[in-house]
PDB file of C-alpha atoms in Angstrom:
ATOM      1  CA  MET A   1     104.903 137.244  18.883  1.00  0.00           C
ATOM      2  CA  ALA A   2     105.550 138.821  22.297  1.00  0.00           C
ATOM      3  CA  THR A   3     103.000 138.566  25.045  1.00  0.00           C
ATOM      4  CA  LYS A   4     100.292 141.277  24.509  1.00  0.00           C
ATOM      5  CA  PRO A   5      99.570 143.662  27.388  1.00  0.00           C
ATOM      6  CA  SER A   6      96.112 143.112  28.879  1.00  0.00           C
ATOM      7  CA  LEU A   7      93.327 145.504  27.876  1.00  0.00           C
ATOM      8  CA  LYS A   8      92.657 145.930  31.369  1.00  0.00           C
ATOM      9  CA  SER A   9      96.169 147.593  32.026  1.00  0.00           C
ATOM     10  CA  LEU A  10      95.587 150.110  29.367  1.00  0.00           C
ATOM     11  CA  LEU A  11      92.426 151.597  30.897  1.00  0.00           C
ATOM     12  CA  LYS A  12      93.241 154.485  33.134  1.00  0.00           C
ATOM     13  CA  LYS A  13      91.176 157.300  34.763  1.00  0.00           C
ATOM     14  CA  GLY A  14      92.211 160.561  33.172  1.00  0.00           C
ATOM     15  CA  ASP A  15      93.194 158.969  29.877  1.00  0.00           C
ATOM     16  CA  LEU A  16      91.411 157.799  26.775  1.00  0.00           C
ATOM     17  CA  LEU A  17      92.298 154.618  24.995  1.00  0.00           C
ATOM     18  CA  ILE A  18      91.958 155.096  21.239  1.00  0.00           C
ATOM     19  CA  ALA A  19      90.940 151.922  19.306  1.00  0.00           C
ATOM     20  CA  PRO A  20      90.476 152.333  15.563  1.00  0.00           C
ATOM     21  CA  GLY A  21      88.184 150.150  13.662  1.00  0.00           C
ATOM     22  CA  ILE A  22      89.830 147.141  11.821  1.00  0.00           C
ATOM     23  CA  PHE A  23      87.855 145.020   9.420  1.00  0.00           C
ATOM     24  CA  ASP A  24      90.346 143.041   7.237  1.00  0.00           C
ATOM     25  CA  GLY A  25      93.739 142.106   7.034  1.00  0.00           C
ATOM     26  CA  ILE A  26      95.081 145.215   5.313  1.00  0.00           C
ATOM     27  CA  SER A  27      93.444 147.397   7.947  1.00  0.00           C
ATOM     28  CA  VAL A  28      95.141 145.372  10.792  1.00  0.00           C
ATOM     29  CA  ARG A  29      98.485 145.659   9.102  1.00  0.00           C
ATOM     30  CA  VAL A  30      98.161 149.456   8.704  1.00  0.00           C
ATOM     31  CA  ALA A  31      96.944 149.999  12.170  1.00  0.00           C
ATOM     32  CA  GLU A  32      99.732 147.930  13.629  1.00  0.00           C
ATOM     33  CA  LYS A  33     102.244 150.376  11.583  1.00  0.00           C
ATOM     34  CA  VAL A  34     100.713 153.361  12.818  1.00  0.00           C
ATOM     35  CA  GLY A  35     101.185 152.074  16.359  1.00  0.00           C
ATOM     36  CA  PHE A  36      97.749 152.036  18.103  1.00  0.00           C
ATOM     37  CA  LYS A  37      97.700 150.364  21.682  1.00  0.00           C
ATOM     38  CA  ALA A  38      94.476 148.577  20.771  1.00  0.00           C
ATOM     39  CA  LEU A  39      92.334 147.727  18.027  1.00  0.00           C
ATOM     40  CA  TYR A  40      88.503 147.202  17.495  1.00  0.00           C
ATOM     41  CA  MET A  41      87.104 144.598  15.222  1.00  0.00           C
ATOM     42  CA  THR A  42      83.982 146.499  13.887  1.00  0.00           C
ATOM     43  CA  GLY A  43      80.934 144.369  13.169  1.00  0.00           C
ATOM     44  CA  PHE A  44      79.933 146.686  10.319  1.00  0.00           C
ATOM     45  CA  GLY A  45      83.137 146.950   8.645  1.00  0.00           C
ATOM     46  CA  THR A  46      83.886 143.144   9.064  1.00  0.00           C
ATOM     47  CA  VAL A  47      80.562 142.040   7.879  1.00  0.00           C
ATOM     48  CA  GLY A  48      80.740 144.307   4.849  1.00  0.00           C
ATOM     49  CA  SER A  49      84.389 143.358   4.049  1.00  0.00           C
ATOM     50  CA  HIS A  50      83.892 139.812   4.441  1.00  0.00           C
ATOM     51  CA  LEU A  51      80.180 139.191   2.900  1.00  0.00           C
ATOM     52  CA  GLY A  52      79.466 142.483   1.254  1.00  0.00           C
ATOM     53  CA  VAL A  53      76.222 142.665   3.252  1.00  0.00           C
ATOM     54  CA  PRO A  54      74.680 145.165   5.805  1.00  0.00           C
ATOM     55  CA  ASP A  55      75.266 144.913   9.647  1.00  0.00           C
ATOM     56  CA  ALA A  56      71.847 143.719  10.173  1.00  0.00           C
ATOM     57  CA  GLY A  57      72.358 140.295  11.965  1.00  0.00           C
ATOM     58  CA  ILE A  58      73.051 138.403   8.615  1.00  0.00           C
ATOM     59  CA  ALA A  59      76.640 137.159   9.680  1.00  0.00           C
ATOM     60  CA  SER A  60      76.738 134.025  11.835  1.00  0.00           C
ATOM     61  CA  TYR A  61      78.902 133.195  14.686  1.00  0.00           C
ATOM     62  CA  ARG A  62      81.252 131.260  12.537  1.00  0.00           C
ATOM     63  CA  ASP A  63      81.862 134.180  10.098  1.00  0.00           C
ATOM     64  CA  MET A  64      82.837 136.433  13.004  1.00  0.00           C
ATOM     65  CA  VAL A  65      84.885 134.113  15.238  1.00  0.00           C
ATOM     66  CA  GLU A  66      87.259 133.192  12.163  1.00  0.00           C
ATOM     67  CA  ARG A  67      87.686 137.050  11.694  1.00  0.00           C
ATOM     68  CA  VAL A  68      88.561 137.230  15.403  1.00  0.00           C
ATOM     69  CA  ARG A  69      90.988 134.470  15.003  1.00  0.00           C
ATOM     70  CA  THR A  70      92.681 136.034  11.902  1.00  0.00           C
ATOM     71  CA  PHE A  71      92.752 139.583  13.305  1.00  0.00           C
ATOM     72  CA  ALA A  72      93.907 138.614  16.915  1.00  0.00           C
ATOM     73  CA  GLY A  73      96.617 136.380  15.297  1.00  0.00           C
ATOM     74  CA  MET A  74      98.079 139.161  13.092  1.00  0.00           C
ATOM     75  CA  SER A  75      98.105 141.832  15.905  1.00  0.00           C
ATOM     76  CA  SER A  76     100.620 142.603  18.618  1.00  0.00           C
ATOM     77  CA  VAL A  77      98.046 144.565  20.676  1.00  0.00           C
ATOM     78  CA  PRO A  78      94.712 143.680  22.242  1.00  0.00           C
ATOM     79  CA  VAL A  79      91.823 143.376  19.761  1.00  0.00           C
ATOM     80  CA  ILE A  80      88.341 144.249  20.998  1.00  0.00           C
ATOM     81  CA  CYS A  81      85.788 142.220  19.224  1.00  0.00           C
ATOM     82  CA  ASP A  82      82.119 142.718  18.399  1.00  0.00           C
ATOM     83  CA  ALA A  83      79.885 139.900  18.967  1.00  0.00           C
ATOM     84  CA  ASP A  84      76.445 141.608  18.241  1.00  0.00           C
ATOM     85  CA  THR A  85      73.819 139.878  20.560  1.00  0.00           C
ATOM     86  CA  GLY A  86      75.885 136.710  21.247  1.00  0.00           C
ATOM     87  CA  PHE A  87      74.174 135.079  18.261  1.00  0.00           C
ATOM     88  CA  GLY A  88      71.035 133.685  20.297  1.00  0.00           C
ATOM     89  CA  GLY A  89      69.965 132.937  23.692  1.00  0.00           C
ATOM     90  CA  LEU A  90      72.047 132.189  26.856  1.00  0.00           C
ATOM     91  CA  LEU A  91      73.666 128.971  25.626  1.00  0.00           C
ATOM     92  CA  ASN A  92      74.872 130.744  22.437  1.00  0.00           C
ATOM     93  CA  VAL A  93      76.265 133.578  24.654  1.00  0.00           C
ATOM     94  CA  ARG A  94      78.246 130.967  26.539  1.00  0.00           C
ATOM     95  CA  GLU A  95      79.622 129.442  23.520  1.00  0.00           C
ATOM     96  CA  THR A  96      80.336 132.791  21.901  1.00  0.00           C
ATOM     97  CA  VAL A  97      82.303 134.118  24.958  1.00  0.00           C
ATOM     98  CA  ARG A  98      84.286 130.767  24.836  1.00  0.00           C
ATOM     99  CA  GLY A  99      84.873 130.921  21.067  1.00  0.00           C
ATOM    100  CA  TYR A 100      85.898 134.462  21.050  1.00  0.00           C
ATOM    101  CA  GLU A 101      88.387 134.172  23.977  1.00  0.00           C
ATOM    102  CA  ALA A 102      89.887 130.912  22.538  1.00  0.00           C
ATOM    103  CA  ALA A 103      90.384 132.685  19.270  1.00  0.00           C
ATOM    104  CA  GLY A 104      92.646 135.481  20.868  1.00  0.00           C
ATOM    105  CA  ALA A 105      90.081 138.280  21.461  1.00  0.00           C
ATOM    106  CA  ALA A 106      91.192 140.629  24.460  1.00  0.00           C
ATOM    107  CA  ALA A 107      87.315 141.702  25.112  1.00  0.00           C
ATOM    108  CA  ILE A 108      83.966 140.857  23.794  1.00  0.00           C
ATOM    109  CA  GLN A 109      81.198 143.331  23.172  1.00  0.00           C
ATOM    110  CA  LEU A 110      77.588 142.142  23.876  1.00  0.00           C
ATOM    111  CA  GLU A 111      74.655 144.205  23.124  1.00  0.00           C
ATOM    112  CA  ASP A 112      70.788 144.198  24.390  1.00  0.00           C
ATOM    113  CA  GLN A 113      69.183 144.404  20.744  1.00  0.00           C
ATOM    114  CA  GLU A 114      66.416 142.088  19.489  1.00  0.00           C
ATOM    115  CA  PHE A 115      67.777 139.664  17.068  1.00  0.00           C
ATOM    116  CA  PRO A 116      68.311 140.291  14.129  1.00  0.00           C
ATOM    117  CA  LYS A 117      70.321 143.323  15.381  1.00  0.00           C
ATOM    118  CA  LYS A 118      71.113 146.553  13.497  1.00  0.00           C
ATOM    119  CA  CYS A 119      74.044 148.920  13.452  1.00  0.00           C
ATOM    120  CA  GLY A 120      73.665 151.219  16.580  1.00  0.00           C
ATOM    121  CA  HIS A 121      73.633 154.511  14.515  1.00  0.00           C
ATOM    122  CA  THR A 122      70.842 153.215  12.202  1.00  0.00           C
ATOM    123  CA  PRO A 123      66.990 153.311  12.729  1.00  0.00           C
ATOM    124  CA  GLY A 124      64.840 150.339  13.530  1.00  0.00           C
ATOM    125  CA  ARG A 125      66.631 149.077  16.576  1.00  0.00           C
ATOM    126  CA  LYS A 126      64.532 147.227  19.282  1.00  0.00           C
ATOM    127  CA  VAL A 127      65.902 146.003  22.673  1.00  0.00           C
ATOM    128  CA  ILE A 128      65.026 142.735  24.704  1.00  0.00           C
ATOM    129  CA  PRO A 129      63.742 143.253  28.218  1.00  0.00           C
ATOM    130  CA  ILE A 130      66.254 144.052  30.881  1.00  0.00           C
ATOM    131  CA  GLU A 131      65.834 140.750  32.568  1.00  0.00           C
ATOM    132  CA  GLN A 132      67.071 139.014  29.645  1.00  0.00           C
ATOM    133  CA  ALA A 133      69.942 141.288  28.715  1.00  0.00           C
ATOM    134  CA  VAL A 134      71.208 141.073  32.231  1.00  0.00           C
ATOM    135  CA  ALA A 135      71.060 137.468  32.151  1.00  0.00           C
ATOM    136  CA  LYS A 136      73.188 137.379  29.066  1.00  0.00           C
ATOM    137  CA  ILE A 137      76.002 139.585  30.907  1.00  0.00           C
ATOM    138  CA  ARG A 138      76.027 137.423  33.668  1.00  0.00           C
ATOM    139  CA  VAL A 139      76.292 134.167  31.598  1.00  0.00           C
ATOM    140  CA  ALA A 140      79.084 135.915  29.657  1.00  0.00           C
ATOM    141  CA  VAL A 141      80.950 136.632  32.888  1.00  0.00           C
ATOM    142  CA  GLU A 142      80.787 132.938  34.012  1.00  0.00           C
ATOM    143  CA  ALA A 143      81.716 131.545  30.645  1.00  0.00           C
ATOM    144  CA  ARG A 144      85.135 133.372  30.399  1.00  0.00           C
ATOM    145  CA  SER A 145      88.185 131.414  31.670  1.00  0.00           C
ATOM    146  CA  SER A 146      90.418 134.609  32.392  1.00  0.00           C
ATOM    147  CA  PRO A 147      89.404 137.813  34.152  1.00  0.00           C
ATOM    148  CA  ASP A 148      91.739 139.545  31.723  1.00  0.00           C
ATOM    149  CA  PHE A 149      89.197 138.733  29.021  1.00  0.00           C
ATOM    150  CA  LEU A 150      86.936 141.781  29.192  1.00  0.00           C
ATOM    151  CA  ILE A 151      83.115 141.942  28.737  1.00  0.00           C
ATOM    152  CA  ILE A 152      81.773 145.011  27.276  1.00  0.00           C
ATOM    153  CA  ALA A 153      78.068 145.448  27.821  1.00  0.00           C
ATOM    154  CA  ARG A 154      76.250 147.582  25.382  1.00  0.00           C
ATOM    155  CA  THR A 155      72.840 148.935  25.636  1.00  0.00           C
ATOM    156  CA  ASP A 156      70.901 150.538  22.595  1.00  0.00           C
ATOM    157  CA  ALA A 157      67.861 151.671  24.772  1.00  0.00           C
ATOM    158  CA  ARG A 158      68.615 155.265  24.472  1.00  0.00           C
ATOM    159  CA  THR A 159      67.170 155.614  21.103  1.00  0.00           C
ATOM    160  CA  ASN A 160      63.584 154.293  21.777  1.00  0.00           C
ATOM    161  CA  LEU A 161      63.453 154.029  25.600  1.00  0.00           C
ATOM    162  CA  GLY A 162      65.334 157.046  26.672  1.00  0.00           C
ATOM    163  CA  LEU A 163      68.380 157.913  28.391  1.00  0.00           C
ATOM    164  CA  ASP A 164      67.263 156.961  31.907  1.00  0.00           C
ATOM    165  CA  GLU A 165      66.441 153.578  30.779  1.00  0.00           C
ATOM    166  CA  ALA A 166      69.852 153.309  29.108  1.00  0.00           C
ATOM    167  CA  ILE A 167      71.494 154.436  32.252  1.00  0.00           C
ATOM    168  CA  ARG A 168      69.462 151.898  34.339  1.00  0.00           C
ATOM    169  CA  ARG A 169      70.434 149.157  32.140  1.00  0.00           C
ATOM    170  CA  GLY A 170      74.158 150.201  32.144  1.00  0.00           C
ATOM    171  CA  ARG A 171      74.067 150.078  35.917  1.00  0.00           C
ATOM    172  CA  ALA A 172      72.430 146.591  35.947  1.00  0.00           C
ATOM    173  CA  PHE A 173      75.044 145.350  33.538  1.00  0.00           C
ATOM    174  CA  ALA A 174      77.789 146.732  35.864  1.00  0.00           C
ATOM    175  CA  ASP A 175      76.296 144.889  38.801  1.00  0.00           C
ATOM    176  CA  ALA A 176      76.175 141.833  36.678  1.00  0.00           C
ATOM    177  CA  GLY A 177      79.974 141.914  36.395  1.00  0.00           C
ATOM    178  CA  ALA A 178      80.472 143.700  33.102  1.00  0.00           C
ATOM    179  CA  ASP A 179      83.917 145.177  32.920  1.00  0.00           C
ATOM    180  CA  ILE A 180      83.182 148.167  30.569  1.00  0.00           C
ATOM    181  CA  ILE A 181      79.826 149.867  29.981  1.00  0.00           C
ATOM    182  CA  PHE A 182      78.889 151.168  26.598  1.00  0.00           C
ATOM    183  CA  VAL A 183      75.707 153.256  26.356  1.00  0.00           C
ATOM    184  CA  GLU A 184      75.229 153.410  22.612  1.00  0.00           C
ATOM    185  CA  SER A 185      74.123 156.645  20.631  1.00  0.00           C
ATOM    186  CA  PRO A 186      73.809 159.350  23.208  1.00  0.00           C
ATOM    187  CA  GLU A 187      72.741 162.464  21.384  1.00  0.00           C
ATOM    188  CA  SER A 188      74.496 165.279  23.070  1.00  0.00           C
ATOM    189  CA  GLU A 189      77.229 166.354  25.496  1.00  0.00           C
ATOM    190  CA  GLU A 190      74.862 166.674  28.262  1.00  0.00           C
ATOM    191  CA  GLU A 191      73.653 163.197  27.917  1.00  0.00           C
ATOM    192  CA  MET A 192      77.177 161.838  27.734  1.00  0.00           C
ATOM    193  CA  LYS A 193      77.847 164.020  31.055  1.00  0.00           C
ATOM    194  CA  LYS A 194      74.958 162.182  32.623  1.00  0.00           C
ATOM    195  CA  ILE A 195      76.144 158.892  31.598  1.00  0.00           C
ATOM    196  CA  GLY A 196      79.668 159.762  33.171  1.00  0.00           C
ATOM    197  CA  GLU A 197      78.111 160.915  36.363  1.00  0.00           C
ATOM    198  CA  ALA A 198      75.829 157.755  36.825  1.00  0.00           C
ATOM    199  CA  LEU A 199      78.059 155.089  35.574  1.00  0.00           C
ATOM    200  CA  GLY A 200      81.636 156.553  35.842  1.00  0.00           C
ATOM    201  CA  ASP A 201      82.770 154.226  38.707  1.00  0.00           C
ATOM    202  CA  LYS A 202      83.230 151.591  35.685  1.00  0.00           C
ATOM    203  CA  PRO A 203      85.272 152.340  32.576  1.00  0.00           C
ATOM    204  CA  LEU A 204      83.082 153.872  29.939  1.00  0.00           C
ATOM    205  CA  LEU A 205      83.272 153.555  26.188  1.00  0.00           C
ATOM    206  CA  VAL A 206      82.143 156.107  23.553  1.00  0.00           C
ATOM    207  CA  ASN A 207      81.352 154.971  20.045  1.00  0.00           C
ATOM    208  CA  ALA A 208      82.668 157.804  17.719  1.00  0.00           C
ATOM    209  CA  VAL A 209      80.955 157.421  14.339  1.00  0.00           C
ATOM    210  CA  GLU A 210      81.373 160.068  11.702  1.00  0.00           C
ATOM    211  CA  GLY A 211      77.837 160.770  10.472  1.00  0.00           C
ATOM    212  CA  GLY A 212      76.348 159.072  13.606  1.00  0.00           C
ATOM    213  CA  LYS A 213      74.256 160.272  16.416  1.00  0.00           C
ATOM    214  CA  THR A 214      76.894 160.804  19.183  1.00  0.00           C
ATOM    215  CA  PRO A 215      78.760 164.136  19.011  1.00  0.00           C
ATOM    216  CA  LEU A 216      82.449 163.958  17.867  1.00  0.00           C
ATOM    217  CA  LEU A 217      84.539 165.469  20.415  1.00  0.00           C
ATOM    218  CA  SER A 218      88.080 166.060  21.102  1.00  0.00           C
ATOM    219  CA  LYS A 219      90.045 163.399  23.149  1.00  0.00           C
ATOM    220  CA  GLN A 220      90.374 165.664  26.183  1.00  0.00           C
ATOM    221  CA  ARG A 221      86.616 166.430  25.991  1.00  0.00           C
ATOM    222  CA  TYR A 222      85.599 162.767  26.181  1.00  0.00           C
ATOM    223  CA  ILE A 223      87.997 162.300  29.234  1.00  0.00           C
ATOM    224  CA  GLU A 224      86.234 165.214  30.926  1.00  0.00           C
ATOM    225  CA  LEU A 225      82.878 163.553  30.342  1.00  0.00           C
ATOM    226  CA  GLY A 226      84.165 160.509  32.113  1.00  0.00           C
ATOM    227  CA  TYR A 227      85.212 158.128  29.279  1.00  0.00           C
ATOM    228  CA  GLN A 228      88.266 155.790  29.324  1.00  0.00           C
ATOM    229  CA  MET A 229      87.934 154.215  25.860  1.00  0.00           C
ATOM    230  CA  ALA A 230      86.936 155.730  22.354  1.00  0.00           C
ATOM    231  CA  ILE A 231      86.307 153.500  19.358  1.00  0.00           C
ATOM    232  CA  TYR A 232      86.500 154.821  15.887  1.00  0.00           C
ATOM    233  CA  PRO A 233      84.784 151.798  13.891  1.00  0.00           C
ATOM    234  CA  ALA A 234      83.777 153.701  10.861  1.00  0.00           C
ATOM    235  CA  THR A 235      86.715 156.023  10.154  1.00  0.00           C
ATOM    236  CA  ALA A 236      88.797 153.694   8.131  1.00  0.00           C
ATOM    237  CA  PHE A 237      86.230 152.121   5.956  1.00  0.00           C
ATOM    238  CA  LEU A 238      84.588 155.318   5.216  1.00  0.00           C
ATOM    239  CA  ALA A 239      88.064 156.567   4.143  1.00  0.00           C
ATOM    240  CA  MET A 240      88.597 153.500   2.114  1.00  0.00           C
ATOM    241  CA  GLY A 241      85.114 153.746   0.485  1.00  0.00           C
ATOM    242  CA  LYS A 242      85.923 157.263  -0.625  1.00  0.00           C
ATOM    243  CA  ALA A 243      89.344 156.269  -1.836  1.00  0.00           C
ATOM    244  CA  LEU A 244      88.197 153.304  -3.885  1.00  0.00           C
ATOM    245  CA  GLU A 245      85.380 155.354  -5.465  1.00  0.00           C
ATOM    246  CA  SER A 246      87.716 158.069  -6.515  1.00  0.00           C
ATOM    247  CA  VAL A 247      90.385 155.894  -8.144  1.00  0.00           C
ATOM    248  CA  TYR A 248      87.899 153.459  -9.575  1.00  0.00           C
ATOM    249  CA  THR A 249      86.020 156.383 -11.149  1.00  0.00           C
ATOM    250  CA  SER A 250      89.267 157.817 -12.641  1.00  0.00           C
ATOM    251  CA  LEU A 251      90.329 154.272 -13.959  1.00  0.00           C
ATOM    252  CA  LYS A 252      86.862 153.802 -15.541  1.00  0.00           C
ATOM    253  CA  ASP A 253      86.498 157.320 -16.854  1.00  0.00           C
ATOM    254  CA  LYS A 254      90.287 157.750 -18.320  1.00  0.00           C
ATOM    255  CA  GLY A 255      91.118 154.145 -19.139  1.00  0.00           C
ATOM    256  CA  ASP A 256      94.431 154.220 -17.105  1.00  0.00           C
ATOM    257  CA  SER A 257      95.787 154.856 -13.624  1.00  0.00           C
ATOM    258  CA  LEU A 258      98.186 157.797 -14.452  1.00  0.00           C
ATOM    259  CA  SER A 259      95.843 160.527 -13.197  1.00  0.00           C
ATOM    260  CA  CYS A 260      95.233 158.947  -9.802  1.00  0.00           C
ATOM    261  CA  LYS A 261      98.966 157.773  -9.027  1.00  0.00           C
ATOM    262  CA  ASP A 262      99.415 160.592  -6.482  1.00  0.00           C
ATOM    263  CA  GLU A 263      96.401 159.073  -4.415  1.00  0.00           C
ATOM    264  CA  LEU A 264      98.164 155.804  -4.051  1.00  0.00           C
ATOM    265  CA  THR A 265     100.561 154.523  -1.494  1.00  0.00           C
ATOM    266  CA  ASP A 266     104.057 153.591  -2.327  1.00  0.00           C
ATOM    267  CA  PHE A 267     103.957 149.901  -3.801  1.00  0.00           C
ATOM    268  CA  LYS A 268     107.208 148.788  -2.207  1.00  0.00           C
ATOM    269  CA  GLY A 269     106.536 150.353   1.103  1.00  0.00           C
ATOM    270  CA  PHE A 270     103.039 148.663   1.081  1.00  0.00           C
ATOM    271  CA  CYS A 271     104.783 145.305   0.671  1.00  0.00           C
ATOM    272  CA  VAL A 272     106.623 145.943   3.754  1.00  0.00           C
ATOM    273  CA  THR A 273     103.551 146.802   5.628  1.00  0.00           C
ATOM    274  CA  MET A 274     101.828 143.697   4.424  1.00  0.00           C
ATOM    275  CA  GLY A 275     104.866 141.545   5.783  1.00  0.00           C
ATOM    276  CA  PHE A 276     107.090 140.912   2.748  1.00  0.00           C
ATOM    277  CA  GLN A 277     110.158 141.772   4.564  1.00  0.00           C
ATOM    278  CA  ASP A 278     109.947 138.514   6.634  1.00  0.00           C
ATOM    279  CA  VAL A 279     109.355 136.704   3.361  1.00  0.00           C
ATOM    280  CA  TRP A 280     112.507 138.352   1.803  1.00  0.00           C
ATOM    281  CA  ASN A 281     114.462 137.641   5.085  1.00  0.00           C
ATOM    282  CA  PHE A 282     113.391 133.852   4.891  1.00  0.00           C
ATOM    283  CA  ASP A 283     114.305 133.477   1.218  1.00  0.00           C
ATOM    284  CA  LYS A 284     117.749 135.002   1.873  1.00  0.00           C
ATOM    285  CA  ALA A 285     118.283 132.890   4.870  1.00  0.00           C
ATOM    286  CA  HIS A 286     117.335 129.661   3.192  1.00  0.00           C
ATOM    287  CA  ALA A 287     118.635 130.522  -0.439  1.00  0.00           C
ATOM    288  CA  ASP A 288     121.421 127.777  -0.209  1.00  0.00           C
ATOM    289  CA  LEU A 289     119.406 125.304   1.742  1.00  0.00           C
ATOM    290  CA  GLU A 290     118.739 122.854  -1.014  1.00  0.00           C
ATOM    291  CA  ASP A 291     122.347 122.909  -2.135  1.00  0.00           C
ATOM    292  CA  GLU A 292     123.529 122.141   1.349  1.00  0.00           C
ATOM    293  CA  VAL A 293     121.125 119.243   1.703  1.00  0.00           C
ATOM    294  CA  SER A 294     122.177 118.104  -1.606  1.00  0.00           C
ATOM    295  CA  GLU A 295     125.801 118.060  -0.570  1.00  0.00           C
ATOM    296  CA  SER A 296     124.987 116.433   2.848  1.00  0.00           C
ATOM    297  CA  LEU A 297     123.268 113.546   0.941  1.00  0.00           C
ATOM    298  CA  ALA A 298     125.837 113.084  -1.425  1.00  0.00           C
ATOM    299  CA  LYS A 299     128.254 112.714   1.545  1.00  0.00           C
ATOM    300  CA  LYS A 300     126.266 110.042   2.968  1.00  0.00           C
ATOM    301  CA  ARG A 301     125.961 108.120  -0.177  1.00  0.00           C
ATOM    302  CA  ARG A 302     129.778 108.174  -0.640  1.00  0.00           C
ATOM    303  CA  VAL A 303     130.255 106.608   3.112  1.00  0.00           C
TER     304      VAL A 303
END
């Protein structure tokens, strides 16, 4: 696989890098086919797909780092990876950063929630003191081996402590060396504008969740508000959930798949998306290999 571009090289003022949520091998393959420049390993989707449980701090470091390795290994573009709270204290953060970087992630996202954490657009979230949160970011910056491996610092303070505290934390994270600032769950365009004005000297990330707290806006509007990256973590798995429910219901109610075939992608085309063309090419190139080996061995026996 060719060398991937660095995530840093894709972040530009006046533009918005779109990173769709990926959560399993199929979503990686389809996103690659469509041609996105970066991908986002969503915690919600990955935990749900891999373990079938809520995004509530249940998954372990080992669960997640193995998904990082799989997804990054499949992708030709940078993969941004959710690491929740770093799976513990400062030592855990150090090992998480080292593990994610070694597994091939282009960036790691760390947040300031208490453990166990919860999805950023659900209720009941609490944050740790700012001193602990900043210390985690400082350790993360120290732990990486390459400056091209980016640290995304997320604060969930807006919901319970207010926008001013969220901005204060964002500034502290930037001063601690974070490369990208992620203020989770602003609730209006006015709040997003204030974030852009206060923290816009650093690349800013917006989390666009359909049905979440943050306004869903056009690409151009996000740029005007000061953002350089937008992640869409839920779009794909929400679409998948609806599609699965529809075809499963049809199959159960009618006893066959005839009525839902128009909702299905082409099987042969999907085989190509999943990488079967490489398998077919390999089989064709090696179709006569055993005969060639047999003939070679026979010649050696005759000598």
